[in-house]
Amino acid sequence: MDPLDAARFSLADFHVSDTDDPLVPPADFTEWRKASTWGTSMYERSLLGGAVPRTSVEAEGLRRNVINLASYNYLGMTKHPETTAAAKAAIDAYGTGACGSPILSGMTDLHRGLEKQIATFLGRENAMLFNSGFGGALGALEAILRKGDIAIVDNKAHLCIVDGAKLSGAQLLMFDHNKAEALDTILKKTTGKRRIVVVEGIYSMDGDVADLPAILEVTERHGVGLMIDEAHSILTMGATGQGVGEHFGVEQRIALKYATFSKAFAATGSFVSGKTNLLDYMRYYANPYGFSCALPPSVVASASKALEVATRDDVLRKRLWENSTYFRRQLVGLGLDIGESTTQVVPIVIGPNRPMLYMLSYAMLAKGLFMAPVDFPSVPEEQVRFRCSVTAAHTRADLDEALNIIESTIVRALKGTNKLRPADEARAAAATVAAHPGS
Ligand SMILES: Cc1ncc(COP(=O)(O)O)c(C=O)c1O
């Protein structure tokens, strides 16, 4: 297979294996991996410094200084002096690991403290911590759904939700992204069953926001509870950072809130927050909680400090909103397609041209910009894209330099295609780009 031939295939083509031994991967996958190294080497890149706006990555064996638009360090917490000091102090006091699952080996008072801190912050009865983001949503759904139940999920929701619903044995039904009428249709057809509806706050590949007022009107009319994944919106949306629920003034109408510590908290792990009796049940039936080691104390301490810093005032949130609004306006002004993004998660849609996506990744890296390509099947085949993560820690100079690189690579490559608006249209469109919805 030659490299250009390899570009015709994606991961979706190798899911079904033709080998008779599961320990032997499909031969055509191995061949494709070799032939497509030029593209797939853009993934799992080695960072040679922190996940901060200006960092270094390894590229073809060399250190390359880059502007980083690939990391979720939304509020700049990964190297915030207070979060790093808290992590160091926790290591000194508690050591490196929790050394056992919460059920059998317990957890530190730091863990208990963070549970309380989150519940208080969200005005909810209780919270419980998971050692992984993915495992938190998966475990929560696995814990509460049973065969015969139905999980009704937005069709752009994250795989951790889809996998959790599947693992539980419940029926999984998807509704058209953010369409309350489509949800209504499914709810009308599935009466008489135990059901839950699951949506995200900010959608991770598109950067748009759940239409919670419309969705809640439907779920409440049908008497069905809502779970929300606020991975990208916790601390970044709402006047005090509670998320999209707070932004729309509907926080207390959401039955179960889930969010990760891997984005604005710049740590790892996740939490769910809701009623004490529900969480009490979940602690015993969520296997990723009961049968997996608790978070390291240092991670808990840094997450707790991040929450304290982010809710002390709204300085970082405001900076994030200003940066994201600026960046989106400039991209649209360049004629680029940023889909429905109204937040700090900003896609640049390239279209169906997969080789172009990877060639542009190389070109941008060579000029000093690190932005991850997102390919099918993570996004629709005709909408492969780059996904940019804007943070409060980026300076205007960082964003302007990134925009210059984008102009000299992506904009140049898309000239003459329908993925680039003509200059006069682009100028008009930029003027209509809304400010970050949190502002
Ligand atoms: C919407 C959403 N939910 C959950 C997760 C899982 O989080 P984590 O990376 O912390 O495991 C992600 C990961 O990016 C996500 O985007």
CSV table of C-alpha atoms in Angstrom, one decimal, residues 52-304:
chain,number,residue,atom,x,y,z
A,52,VAL,CA,0.8,25.2,28.3
A,53,PRO,CA,0.4,27.7,25.5
A,54,ARG,CA,4.0,27.8,24.5
A,55,THR,CA,5.6,24.4,24.8
A,56,SER,CA,7.9,22.0,22.9
A,57,VAL,CA,7.0,18.8,21.1
A,58,GLU,CA,9.1,16.1,19.5
A,59,ALA,CA,8.8,16.1,15.7
A,60,GLU,CA,10.9,13.7,13.6
A,61,GLY,CA,13.4,13.3,16.5
A,62,LEU,CA,13.8,17.0,17.0
A,63,ARG,CA,12.5,19.4,19.6
A,64,ARG,CA,10.2,21.9,18.1
A,65,ASN,CA,8.9,25.0,20.0
A,66,VAL,CA,5.2,25.4,19.3
A,67,ILE,CA,2.1,27.4,20.2
A,68,ASN,CA,-0.2,24.8,21.7
A,69,LEU,CA,-3.8,24.8,20.7
A,70,ALA,CA,-4.3,21.1,21.4
A,71,SER,CA,-4.5,20.9,25.2
A,72,TYR,CA,-7.6,21.4,27.4
A,73,ASN,CA,-5.8,23.6,29.9
A,74,TYR,CA,-8.8,26.0,29.7
A,75,LEU,CA,-8.1,28.2,32.7
A,76,GLY,CA,-4.4,27.8,32.8
A,77,MET,CA,-4.4,25.6,35.9
A,78,THR,CA,-1.8,23.1,34.9
A,79,LYS,CA,1.1,25.4,35.9
A,80,HIS,CA,-0.8,27.7,38.2
A,81,PRO,CA,1.5,28.3,41.2
A,82,GLU,CA,-1.3,27.5,43.6
A,83,THR,CA,-2.4,24.2,42.0
A,84,THR,CA,1.2,22.9,41.7
A,85,ALA,CA,2.0,23.9,45.3
A,86,ALA,CA,-1.1,22.1,46.5
A,87,ALA,CA,-0.1,18.9,44.6
A,88,LYS,CA,3.4,19.1,46.0
A,89,ALA,CA,2.2,19.6,49.6
A,90,ALA,CA,-0.2,16.6,49.2
A,91,ILE,CA,2.6,14.4,48.1
A,92,ASP,CA,4.7,15.4,51.1
A,93,ALA,CA,1.7,14.8,53.5
A,94,TYR,CA,0.1,11.7,51.9
A,95,GLY,CA,2.6,10.1,49.5
A,96,THR,CA,2.1,9.4,45.9
A,97,GLY,CA,-0.8,6.9,45.7
A,98,ALA,CA,-4.2,6.2,47.3
A,99,CYS,CA,-3.1,2.5,47.2
A,100,GLY,CA,-6.5,0.9,46.9
A,101,SER,CA,-10.1,1.2,45.9
A,102,PRO,CA,-12.3,3.6,47.9
A,103,ILE,CA,-14.6,0.8,49.0
A,104,LEU,CA,-12.0,-1.5,50.5
A,105,SER,CA,-9.0,0.7,51.1
A,106,GLY,CA,-10.8,4.0,51.8
A,107,MET,CA,-9.7,7.4,50.7
A,108,THR,CA,-8.0,10.4,52.3
A,109,ASP,CA,-9.7,13.3,54.0
A,110,LEU,CA,-8.6,15.3,50.9
A,111,HIS,CA,-10.9,13.1,48.8
A,112,ARG,CA,-13.8,13.6,51.2
A,113,GLY,CA,-13.1,17.3,51.3
A,114,LEU,CA,-13.3,17.6,47.5
A,115,GLU,CA,-16.6,15.7,47.4
A,116,LYS,CA,-18.1,18.2,49.8
A,117,GLN,CA,-16.5,21.2,48.0
A,118,ILE,CA,-18.0,20.1,44.7
A,119,ALA,CA,-21.5,19.4,46.2
A,120,THR,CA,-21.5,22.8,47.9
A,121,PHE,CA,-20.3,24.6,44.8
A,122,LEU,CA,-23.1,23.0,42.7
A,123,GLY,CA,-25.8,23.4,45.4
A,124,ARG,CA,-26.3,19.6,45.4
A,125,GLU,CA,-26.6,17.0,48.2
A,126,ASN,CA,-23.5,15.0,47.4
A,127,ALA,CA,-20.7,14.2,45.0
A,128,MET,CA,-18.5,11.2,44.4
A,129,LEU,CA,-15.1,11.0,42.7
A,130,PHE,CA,-13.9,8.7,39.9
A,131,ASN,CA,-10.3,8.1,39.0
A,132,SER,CA,-11.0,8.6,35.3
A,133,GLY,CA,-13.1,10.9,33.2
A,134,PHE,CA,-14.2,8.1,30.8
A,135,GLY,CA,-14.7,5.7,33.7
A,136,GLY,CA,-16.9,8.1,35.6
A,137,ALA,CA,-19.6,8.5,33.0
A,138,LEU,CA,-19.3,4.9,32.0
A,139,GLY,CA,-19.5,3.8,35.6
A,140,ALA,CA,-22.4,6.1,36.6
A,141,LEU,CA,-24.6,4.8,33.7
A,142,GLU,CA,-23.6,1.2,34.2
A,143,ALA,CA,-24.5,1.6,37.9
A,144,ILE,CA,-28.1,2.9,37.4
A,145,LEU,CA,-29.3,1.4,34.1
A,146,ARG,CA,-30.5,-2.2,33.7
A,147,LYS,CA,-31.6,-4.5,30.9
A,148,GLY,CA,-35.0,-3.3,29.8
A,149,ASP,CA,-34.2,0.4,30.5
A,150,ILE,CA,-33.6,3.0,27.8
A,151,ALA,CA,-30.8,5.5,27.6
A,152,ILE,CA,-31.7,8.3,25.2
A,153,VAL,CA,-28.6,10.1,24.2
A,154,ASP,CA,-27.7,13.1,22.0
A,155,ASN,CA,-26.1,11.6,18.9
A,156,LYS,CA,-23.0,13.8,19.3
A,157,ALA,CA,-22.4,12.7,23.0
A,158,HIS,CA,-19.1,11.3,24.0
A,159,LEU,CA,-18.2,7.6,23.7
A,160,CYS,CA,-18.0,7.2,27.5
A,161,ILE,CA,-21.7,7.8,27.6
A,162,VAL,CA,-22.5,5.5,24.7
A,163,ASP,CA,-20.2,2.8,26.1
A,164,GLY,CA,-21.7,3.1,29.6
A,165,ALA,CA,-25.2,2.7,28.3
A,166,LYS,CA,-24.2,-0.3,26.2
A,167,LEU,CA,-22.3,-1.9,29.1
A,168,SER,CA,-25.4,-1.6,31.3
A,169,GLY,CA,-27.4,-3.8,28.9
A,170,ALA,CA,-30.0,-1.0,28.5
A,171,GLN,CA,-31.3,-0.1,25.1
A,172,LEU,CA,-29.5,2.8,23.6
A,173,LEU,CA,-31.4,5.3,21.5
A,174,MET,CA,-29.8,8.4,19.9
A,175,PHE,CA,-31.7,11.6,19.0
A,176,ASP,CA,-30.6,14.2,16.5
A,177,HIS,CA,-28.0,16.5,17.9
A,178,ASN,CA,-29.6,19.2,20.1
A,179,LYS,CA,-33.0,18.7,18.6
A,180,ALA,CA,-35.6,18.8,21.3
A,181,GLU,CA,-38.4,17.8,18.9
A,182,ALA,CA,-36.4,14.6,18.0
A,183,LEU,CA,-36.1,13.8,21.7
A,184,ASP,CA,-39.8,14.4,22.1
A,185,THR,CA,-40.6,11.9,19.3
A,186,ILE,CA,-38.5,9.2,21.0
A,187,LEU,CA,-39.9,9.9,24.4
A,188,LYS,CA,-43.4,9.6,23.0
A,189,LYS,CA,-42.6,6.2,21.5
A,190,THR,CA,-41.0,4.7,24.6
A,191,THR,CA,-43.5,5.3,27.4
A,192,GLY,CA,-43.8,2.7,30.1
A,193,LYS,CA,-40.1,2.1,30.4
A,194,ARG,CA,-37.5,3.4,32.8
A,195,ARG,CA,-35.6,6.0,30.9
A,196,ILE,CA,-32.8,8.6,31.2
A,197,VAL,CA,-31.8,11.3,28.8
A,198,VAL,CA,-28.1,12.2,28.5
A,199,VAL,CA,-26.6,15.3,26.9
A,200,GLU,CA,-23.3,17.2,27.0
A,201,GLY,CA,-22.9,20.8,28.1
A,202,ILE,CA,-20.3,22.0,25.5
A,203,TYR,CA,-20.0,19.4,22.7
A,204,SER,CA,-16.4,18.2,22.5
A,205,MET,CA,-15.9,18.1,18.7
A,206,ASP,CA,-18.1,21.0,17.7
A,207,GLY,CA,-17.9,23.5,20.6
A,208,ASP,CA,-21.7,24.2,20.5
A,209,VAL,CA,-23.8,24.3,23.6
A,210,ALA,CA,-26.7,22.1,24.7
A,211,ASP,CA,-30.1,23.7,24.2
A,212,LEU,CA,-31.0,23.0,27.8
A,213,PRO,CA,-34.2,25.1,28.1
A,214,ALA,CA,-35.8,23.3,25.2
A,215,ILE,CA,-34.5,19.9,26.2
A,216,LEU,CA,-35.6,20.2,29.8
A,217,GLU,CA,-39.1,21.4,28.7
A,218,VAL,CA,-39.4,18.1,26.8
A,219,THR,CA,-37.9,15.8,29.5
A,220,GLU,CA,-39.9,17.4,32.3
A,221,ARG,CA,-43.1,17.1,30.2
A,222,HIS,CA,-42.4,13.3,29.9
A,223,GLY,CA,-41.3,13.0,33.6
A,224,VAL,CA,-37.8,11.7,32.5
A,225,GLY,CA,-34.6,12.7,34.3
A,226,LEU,CA,-31.6,14.4,32.7
A,227,MET,CA,-27.9,13.6,33.1
A,228,ILE,CA,-25.4,16.1,31.8
A,229,ASP,CA,-21.7,15.7,30.9
A,230,GLU,CA,-20.2,19.1,31.6
A,231,ALA,CA,-16.6,17.9,30.8
A,232,HIS,CA,-15.8,21.0,28.8
A,233,SER,CA,-18.2,23.5,30.5
A,234,ILE,CA,-17.4,23.0,34.2
A,235,LEU,CA,-15.6,26.1,35.4
A,236,THR,CA,-15.8,27.6,31.9
A,237,MET,CA,-19.5,28.4,31.6
A,238,GLY,CA,-22.0,30.2,33.9
A,239,ALA,CA,-21.4,33.2,36.0
A,240,THR,CA,-19.7,31.2,38.8
A,241,GLY,CA,-18.4,28.3,36.6
A,242,GLN,CA,-21.1,25.7,37.4
A,243,GLY,CA,-21.5,25.1,33.7
A,244,VAL,CA,-24.1,25.2,31.0
A,245,GLY,CA,-26.8,24.5,33.6
A,246,GLU,CA,-26.0,27.7,35.4
A,247,HIS,CA,-25.6,29.6,32.2
A,248,PHE,CA,-29.2,28.9,31.3
A,249,GLY,CA,-30.4,29.2,34.9
A,250,VAL,CA,-31.6,25.6,35.0
A,251,GLU,CA,-28.9,24.0,37.1
A,252,GLN,CA,-31.3,22.7,39.8
A,253,ARG,CA,-33.5,21.0,37.2
A,254,ILE,CA,-30.7,18.7,36.1
A,255,ALA,CA,-30.9,15.4,38.1
A,256,LEU,CA,-27.4,14.2,37.6
A,257,LYS,CA,-24.3,16.3,36.9
A,258,TYR,CA,-21.1,14.7,35.6
A,259,ALA,CA,-17.9,16.5,34.8
A,260,THR,CA,-14.2,15.7,34.4
A,261,PHE,CA,-11.1,17.1,36.1
A,262,SER,CA,-9.1,16.7,32.9
A,263,LYS,CA,-10.1,20.0,31.3
A,264,ALA,CA,-10.4,23.3,33.2
A,265,PHE,CA,-9.1,21.6,36.4
A,266,ALA,CA,-6.0,20.4,34.5
A,267,ALA,CA,-5.9,17.2,36.6
A,268,THR,CA,-7.5,13.9,35.9
A,269,GLY,CA,-10.6,11.9,37.0
A,270,SER,CA,-14.2,13.0,37.3
A,271,PHE,CA,-17.2,13.4,39.6
A,272,VAL,CA,-20.9,12.9,39.6
A,273,SER,CA,-23.1,15.1,41.7
A,274,GLY,CA,-26.7,14.6,42.7
A,275,LYS,CA,-28.9,13.2,45.5
A,276,THR,CA,-27.3,11.4,48.3
A,277,ASN,CA,-29.5,8.3,48.1
A,278,LEU,CA,-28.6,7.9,44.4
A,279,LEU,CA,-24.9,8.3,44.9
A,280,ASP,CA,-25.0,5.9,47.8
A,281,TYR,CA,-26.4,3.3,45.4
A,282,MET,CA,-23.9,4.2,42.7
A,283,ARG,CA,-20.9,3.8,45.0
A,284,TYR,CA,-21.7,0.0,45.2
A,285,TYR,CA,-22.8,-0.6,41.6
A,286,ALA,CA,-20.3,1.5,39.6
A,287,ASN,CA,-17.5,-0.9,38.9
A,288,PRO,CA,-14.9,1.7,37.8
A,289,TYR,CA,-15.5,3.2,41.3
A,290,GLY,CA,-15.6,0.2,43.5
A,291,PHE,CA,-13.0,-1.9,41.8
A,292,SER,CA,-10.4,0.6,40.9
A,293,CYS,CA,-7.9,2.7,42.9
A,294,ALA,CA,-8.9,6.1,44.2
A,295,LEU,CA,-7.3,9.2,42.7
A,296,PRO,CA,-3.8,10.0,43.9
A,297,PRO,CA,-3.9,12.6,46.8
A,298,SER,CA,-1.9,15.1,44.7
A,299,VAL,CA,-4.5,15.0,42.0
A,300,VAL,CA,-7.3,15.6,44.4
A,301,ALA,CA,-5.4,18.5,46.1
A,302,SER,CA,-4.7,20.2,42.7
A,303,ALA,CA,-8.3,19.7,41.6
A,304,SER,CA,-9.5,21.2,44.9
